């Protein structure tokens, strides 16, 4: 499969987003949206008594188009069966150029049901987000709950670390900051998120710069999970030196994805991911716009695979 060129098609009828909005390669999207009938049912398994936290993640969402709304409806449906109050929004929150004046169309309306129920979104900046004032308006926007270009926060047993993985990031200070924050953390679970993938079987492939810059810290301080977008597909890796890498960049559109030696599951489908955190494991589920789970996996605190 040749993934060396962008494979986008223009999405018509975007209304107030404007005709300049980034196109999307929407293979099978019409079929996925058609299958979102209310009759589709997931088997909601009652959470075990030792459930510590449930959260979800999605990325590359900010189009205001059909695909984003389809994924948002699936997120609403999942919330009704398996409540959560945290969403990791892993960048490219506003297409095409991070224009904050579009926030109503690309964020507040699609996720209105979740927002009115008190679900908080924690965002990081993607490459499209920094095209307007280097992303500063998004950092200041209360709905994204960002404390800066990179920041940390804790929920129960999980400490989250948001990174700025853009080319113009303050790399030197950010790496120092991350090591300091990781070394101080006594959280049993450490989850890092940023826009760009480290390991991907899609368009952007493996990012050796990020691997060299951050994975020694991930290994040293036992980061169990890294979440990203940028590549418009779903992909979950096996644990690599103790860290699982999870791409949820199909929050509004899709591109082709293959499979690599590290891939546990990959899919060219509109989707989001959910995470049930327990003392000894994180149970990962991925849901498509047909409101059905298409991938399940487990992240163990002690598991490691060296490739």
Short mmCIF file of C-alpha atoms in Angstrom, two decimals:
data_model
loop_
_atom_site.label_atom_id
_atom_site.label_comp_id
_atom_site.label_asym_id
_atom_site.label_seq_id
_atom_site.Cartn_x
_atom_site.Cartn_y
_atom_site.Cartn_z
CA UNK A 1 0.00 0.00 0.00
CA UNK A 2 1.46 3.32 -1.03
CA UNK A 3 1.04 5.84 1.78
CA UNK A 4 3.51 8.43 0.50
CA UNK A 5 0.89 10.94 -0.64
CA UNK A 6 -2.14 12.50 1.00
CA UNK A 7 -5.33 10.76 -0.06
CA UNK A 8 -8.09 13.26 0.58
CA UNK A 9 -11.34 13.97 -1.18
CA UNK A 10 -13.24 17.20 -0.74
CA UNK A 11 -16.19 17.06 1.63
CA UNK A 12 -19.07 19.13 0.29
CA UNK A 13 -21.78 20.90 2.21
CA UNK A 14 -19.73 22.13 5.13
CA UNK A 15 -21.85 25.26 5.55
CA UNK A 16 -20.28 27.77 7.90
CA UNK A 17 -16.93 25.99 7.94
CA UNK A 18 -16.28 27.40 4.45
CA UNK A 19 -15.26 25.95 1.15
CA UNK A 20 -11.58 26.08 2.06
CA UNK A 21 -11.89 23.35 4.65
CA UNK A 22 -9.46 20.48 4.42
CA UNK A 23 -10.83 17.60 2.36
CA UNK A 24 -10.99 14.07 3.69
CA UNK A 25 -10.59 10.66 2.18
CA UNK A 26 -13.94 9.19 3.17
CA UNK A 27 -13.83 5.57 2.07
CA UNK A 28 -16.83 3.72 3.47
CA UNK A 29 -17.92 6.78 5.46
CA UNK A 30 -21.40 6.90 3.93
CA UNK A 31 -21.89 3.26 4.84
CA UNK A 32 -20.70 3.91 8.40
CA UNK A 33 -23.03 6.86 8.87
CA UNK A 34 -25.96 4.89 7.44
CA UNK A 35 -25.33 2.15 9.97
CA UNK A 36 -25.71 4.44 12.93
CA UNK A 37 -29.35 3.43 13.40
CA UNK A 38 -30.68 3.46 16.92
CA UNK A 39 -31.21 -0.29 16.72
CA UNK A 40 -27.44 -0.83 16.93
CA UNK A 41 -26.69 -2.01 20.45
CA UNK A 42 -23.48 -2.65 22.36
CA UNK A 43 -23.22 -5.08 25.22
CA UNK A 44 -22.67 -2.80 28.19
CA UNK A 45 -20.67 -4.77 30.74
CA UNK A 46 -21.15 -3.56 34.30
CA UNK A 47 -17.84 -2.11 35.55
CA UNK A 48 -15.98 -4.14 38.11
CA UNK A 49 -15.88 -2.78 41.65
CA UNK A 50 -12.23 -1.79 41.36
CA UNK A 51 -12.74 0.55 38.37
CA UNK A 52 -10.71 3.71 39.09
CA UNK A 53 -11.43 5.88 36.06
CA UNK A 54 -12.99 5.77 32.63
CA UNK A 55 -11.99 8.24 29.92
CA UNK A 56 -12.10 8.46 26.13
CA UNK A 57 -9.90 9.89 23.38
CA UNK A 58 -10.45 11.26 19.89
CA UNK A 59 -8.44 13.47 17.53
CA UNK A 60 -8.43 15.32 14.20
CA UNK A 61 -12.03 16.24 14.83
CA UNK A 62 -12.52 19.92 14.04
CA UNK A 63 -14.36 19.89 10.71
CA UNK A 64 -17.99 20.38 11.70
CA UNK A 65 -18.80 17.85 8.96
CA UNK A 66 -20.79 14.60 8.91
CA UNK A 67 -17.95 12.38 10.08
CA UNK A 68 -17.33 14.40 13.23
CA UNK A 69 -21.02 14.38 14.14
CA UNK A 70 -21.25 10.64 13.53
CA UNK A 71 -18.37 9.96 15.93
CA UNK A 72 -19.86 12.41 18.44
CA UNK A 73 -23.17 10.52 18.36
CA UNK A 74 -21.33 7.29 19.04
CA UNK A 75 -19.54 8.98 21.96
CA UNK A 76 -22.93 10.12 23.32
CA UNK A 77 -24.31 6.61 22.96
CA UNK A 78 -21.33 5.08 24.73
CA UNK A 79 -21.59 7.65 27.53
CA UNK A 80 -25.20 6.59 28.08
CA UNK A 81 -24.16 2.98 28.62
CA UNK A 82 -20.71 3.50 30.14
CA UNK A 83 -20.51 6.97 31.73
CA UNK A 84 -17.26 8.95 31.56
CA UNK A 85 -16.40 12.57 32.35
CA UNK A 86 -13.07 13.07 30.56
CA UNK A 87 -12.12 13.21 26.88
CA UNK A 88 -8.55 13.52 25.62
CA UNK A 89 -8.65 15.67 22.47
CA UNK A 90 -5.36 14.98 20.72
CA UNK A 91 -5.02 17.88 18.34
CA UNK A 92 -6.25 19.37 15.06
CA UNK A 93 -9.19 20.64 17.01
CA UNK A 94 -10.09 23.33 14.45
CA UNK A 95 -9.63 22.93 10.68
CA UNK A 96 -8.23 24.33 8.54
CA UNK A 97 -6.20 26.93 10.36
CA UNK A 98 -7.11 26.88 14.04
CA UNK A 99 -9.55 29.79 13.73
CA UNK A 100 -11.11 30.16 17.17
CA UNK A 101 -14.21 31.83 15.69
CA UNK A 102 -15.21 28.37 14.40
CA UNK A 103 -15.32 26.89 17.90
CA UNK A 104 -19.11 26.72 18.00
CA UNK A 105 -19.35 24.73 14.77
CA UNK A 106 -16.41 22.37 15.30
CA UNK A 107 -16.55 21.78 19.06
CA UNK A 108 -19.45 23.19 21.06
CA UNK A 109 -22.23 21.92 18.79
CA UNK A 110 -20.88 18.44 17.98
CA UNK A 111 -20.17 17.70 21.67
CA UNK A 112 -23.03 19.70 23.16
CA UNK A 113 -24.64 16.67 24.80
CA UNK A 114 -21.41 15.64 26.52
CA UNK A 115 -20.53 19.19 27.55
CA UNK A 116 -23.94 19.80 29.12
CA UNK A 117 -23.46 16.64 31.18
CA UNK A 118 -20.21 17.93 32.63
CA UNK A 119 -17.75 15.98 30.48
CA UNK A 120 -14.43 17.83 30.33
CA UNK A 121 -12.20 17.88 27.27
CA UNK A 122 -8.44 18.28 27.70
CA UNK A 123 -6.79 19.24 24.42
CA UNK A 124 -3.35 19.58 22.91
CA UNK A 125 -2.32 21.47 19.78
CA UNK A 126 -2.09 19.92 16.33
CA UNK A 127 -0.33 21.19 13.24
CA UNK A 128 -3.50 22.86 11.91
CA UNK A 129 -4.19 24.49 15.27
CA UNK A 130 -0.97 26.50 15.29
CA UNK A 131 -1.69 28.21 11.95
CA UNK A 132 -3.53 31.00 13.75
CA UNK A 133 -1.47 32.90 16.35
CA UNK A 134 0.53 29.73 17.01
CA UNK A 135 -2.49 28.19 18.73
CA UNK A 136 -2.65 30.76 21.55
CA UNK A 137 -6.43 31.36 21.20
CA UNK A 138 -7.05 27.65 21.75
CA UNK A 139 -4.84 27.58 24.80
CA UNK A 140 -6.91 30.39 26.27
CA UNK A 141 -10.26 28.81 25.36
CA UNK A 142 -11.81 27.45 28.62
CA UNK A 143 -13.46 24.47 26.96
CA UNK A 144 -10.10 22.92 26.07
CA UNK A 145 -8.81 23.07 29.67
CA UNK A 146 -5.23 23.68 28.58
CA UNK A 147 -2.75 25.07 31.08
CA UNK A 148 -0.21 25.88 28.40
CA UNK A 149 1.40 24.43 25.30
CA UNK A 150 2.33 21.45 27.45
CA UNK A 151 0.88 20.69 30.85
CA UNK A 152 -0.09 17.98 33.32
CA UNK A 153 -3.15 17.13 35.38
CA UNK A 154 -4.26 14.21 37.50
CA UNK A 155 -7.51 12.26 37.69
CA UNK A 156 -7.68 9.67 40.44
CA UNK A 157 -4.88 7.14 39.87
CA UNK A 158 -3.92 8.55 36.46
CA UNK A 159 -1.62 11.46 35.76
CA UNK A 160 -1.87 12.89 32.25
CA UNK A 161 0.90 14.77 30.47
CA UNK A 162 0.02 16.83 27.38
CA UNK A 163 2.81 17.53 24.88
CA UNK A 164 3.31 20.03 22.09
CA UNK A 165 4.68 17.84 19.29
CA UNK A 166 4.63 20.52 16.58
CA UNK A 167 7.79 21.38 14.68
CA UNK A 168 8.08 24.80 16.32
CA UNK A 169 7.68 23.43 19.85
CA UNK A 170 9.97 24.51 22.67
CA UNK A 171 11.71 21.16 22.65
CA UNK A 172 14.58 21.83 25.03
CA UNK A 173 12.47 23.17 27.87
CA UNK A 174 9.63 20.75 27.23
CA UNK A 175 11.82 17.66 27.58
CA UNK A 176 13.28 19.03 30.83
CA UNK A 177 9.78 19.80 32.08
CA UNK A 178 8.48 16.32 31.22
CA UNK A 179 11.29 14.56 33.05
CA UNK A 180 10.78 16.75 36.12
CA UNK A 181 7.03 16.10 36.16
CA UNK A 182 7.39 12.37 35.55
CA UNK A 183 9.99 12.06 38.31
CA UNK A 184 7.70 13.88 40.78
CA UNK A 185 4.62 11.84 39.97
CA UNK A 186 3.53 9.10 42.35
CA UNK A 187 0.56 8.15 40.15
CA UNK A 188 0.41 4.41 39.42
CA UNK A 189 -0.71 5.18 35.87
CA UNK A 190 1.05 7.70 33.61
CA UNK A 191 -0.56 8.64 30.30
CA UNK A 192 1.09 11.02 27.82
CA UNK A 193 -0.74 12.51 24.86
CA UNK A 194 0.27 14.65 21.90
CA UNK A 195 -0.78 15.17 18.32
CA UNK A 196 1.95 13.35 16.42
CA UNK A 197 2.42 9.58 16.40
CA UNK A 198 5.59 7.81 17.42
CA UNK A 199 4.65 4.51 15.76
CA UNK A 200 2.13 4.50 12.92
CA UNK A 201 1.29 2.18 10.03
CA UNK A 202 -0.46 5.02 8.21
CA UNK A 203 0.47 8.05 6.15
CA UNK A 204 3.07 9.55 8.52
CA UNK A 205 4.76 6.35 9.61
CA UNK A 206 7.39 6.14 12.35
CA UNK A 207 8.70 9.38 13.87
CA UNK A 208 12.29 8.67 14.83
CA UNK A 209 12.79 12.17 16.23
CA UNK A 210 10.01 11.76 18.78
CA UNK A 211 11.16 8.22 19.59
CA UNK A 212 14.70 9.38 20.34
CA UNK A 213 13.53 12.44 22.24
CA UNK A 214 10.89 10.92 24.51
CA UNK A 215 10.92 7.12 24.70
CA UNK A 216 13.93 6.97 27.06
CA UNK A 217 11.82 9.01 29.52
CA UNK A 218 8.78 6.83 28.92
CA UNK A 219 10.83 3.74 29.75
CA UNK A 220 12.64 5.27 32.73
CA UNK A 221 9.48 6.57 34.40
CA UNK A 222 7.12 3.78 33.34
CA UNK A 223 4.72 5.63 31.05
CA UNK A 224 2.18 2.97 30.15
CA UNK A 225 0.24 4.75 27.40
CA UNK A 226 0.77 7.40 24.72
CA UNK A 227 -2.28 8.73 22.81
CA UNK A 228 -2.08 10.68 19.54
CA UNK A 229 -3.84 11.73 16.37
CA UNK A 230 -2.42 13.23 13.14
CA UNK A 231 -2.79 9.98 11.20
CA UNK A 232 -6.48 9.61 10.37
CA UNK A 233 -7.04 6.03 11.43
CA UNK A 234 -7.27 3.86 14.54
CA UNK A 235 -4.24 1.85 15.63
CA UNK A 236 -3.24 0.17 18.87
CA UNK A 237 0.29 -1.18 19.27
CA UNK A 238 1.63 -3.90 21.45
CA UNK A 239 3.54 -2.60 24.44
CA UNK A 240 6.96 -1.37 23.33
CA UNK A 241 9.39 -1.12 26.26
CA UNK A 242 6.32 -0.99 28.49
CA UNK A 243 4.41 1.71 26.55
CA UNK A 244 1.37 1.15 24.34
CA UNK A 245 0.91 3.70 21.53
CA UNK A 246 -2.65 4.42 20.46
CA UNK A 247 -3.74 6.49 17.45
CA UNK A 248 -7.31 7.83 17.47
CA UNK A 249 -7.06 10.29 14.60
CA UNK A 250 -10.24 9.19 12.81
CA UNK A 251 -12.54 11.51 14.73
CA UNK A 252 -13.95 13.11 11.55
CA UNK A 253 -12.36 11.45 8.50
CA UNK A 254 -10.15 8.54 7.53
CA UNK A 255 -7.09 7.63 5.49
CA UNK A 256 -5.71 4.16 4.71
CA UNK A 257 -3.71 2.25 7.33
CA UNK A 258 -1.66 -0.90 7.10
CA UNK A 259 -0.14 -3.13 9.77
CA UNK A 260 3.37 -3.33 11.21
CA UNK A 261 5.30 -5.67 13.45
CA UNK A 262 4.17 -3.71 16.49
CA UNK A 263 0.48 -3.45 15.49
CA UNK A 264 -2.08 -5.17 17.68
CA UNK A 265 -5.07 -3.78 15.76
CA UNK A 266 -5.54 -1.15 13.06
CA UNK A 267 -8.65 0.05 11.24
CA UNK A 268 -9.57 2.57 8.55
CA UNK A 269 -12.77 3.64 10.26
CA UNK A 270 -14.32 6.62 11.99
CA UNK A 271 -13.90 5.92 15.68
CA UNK A 272 -12.97 6.92 19.22
CA UNK A 273 -11.35 4.95 22.03
CA UNK A 274 -12.39 4.34 25.63
CA UNK A 275 -10.19 3.35 28.56
CA UNK A 276 -11.30 1.62 31.77
CA UNK A 277 -8.55 2.05 34.36
CA UNK A 278 -8.11 -0.56 37.09
CA UNK A 279 -5.29 -0.95 39.64
CA UNK A 280 -3.46 -3.53 37.52
CA UNK A 281 -4.61 -2.85 33.95
CA UNK A 282 -6.31 -0.53 31.47
CA UNK A 283 -8.99 -2.11 29.31
CA UNK A 284 -9.16 -0.38 25.91
CA UNK A 285 -12.23 -0.42 23.68
CA UNK A 286 -12.66 1.19 20.24
CA UNK A 287 -16.11 2.10 18.92
CA UNK A 288 -17.09 2.96 15.38
CA UNK A 289 -20.01 5.04 14.16
CA UNK A 290 -22.19 1.92 14.03
CA UNK A 291 -22.02 2.03 17.84
CA UNK A 292 -20.28 -1.32 18.04
CA UNK A 293 -16.94 -2.19 19.63
CA UNK A 294 -14.46 -3.34 16.98
CA UNK A 295 -11.31 -3.64 19.11
CA UNK A 296 -10.61 -4.62 22.69
CA UNK A 297 -7.22 -4.75 24.37
CA UNK A 298 -5.55 -4.76 27.76
CA UNK A 299 -2.61 -2.65 28.93
CA UNK A 300 -0.89 -4.28 31.89
CA UNK A 301 1.29 -2.27 34.24
CA UNK A 302 4.08 -4.85 34.15
CA UNK A 303 4.00 -5.96 30.50
CA UNK A 304 6.80 -4.95 28.15
CA UNK A 305 7.81 -5.94 24.63
CA UNK A 306 11.15 -4.88 23.16
CA UNK A 307 11.26 -4.67 19.35
#
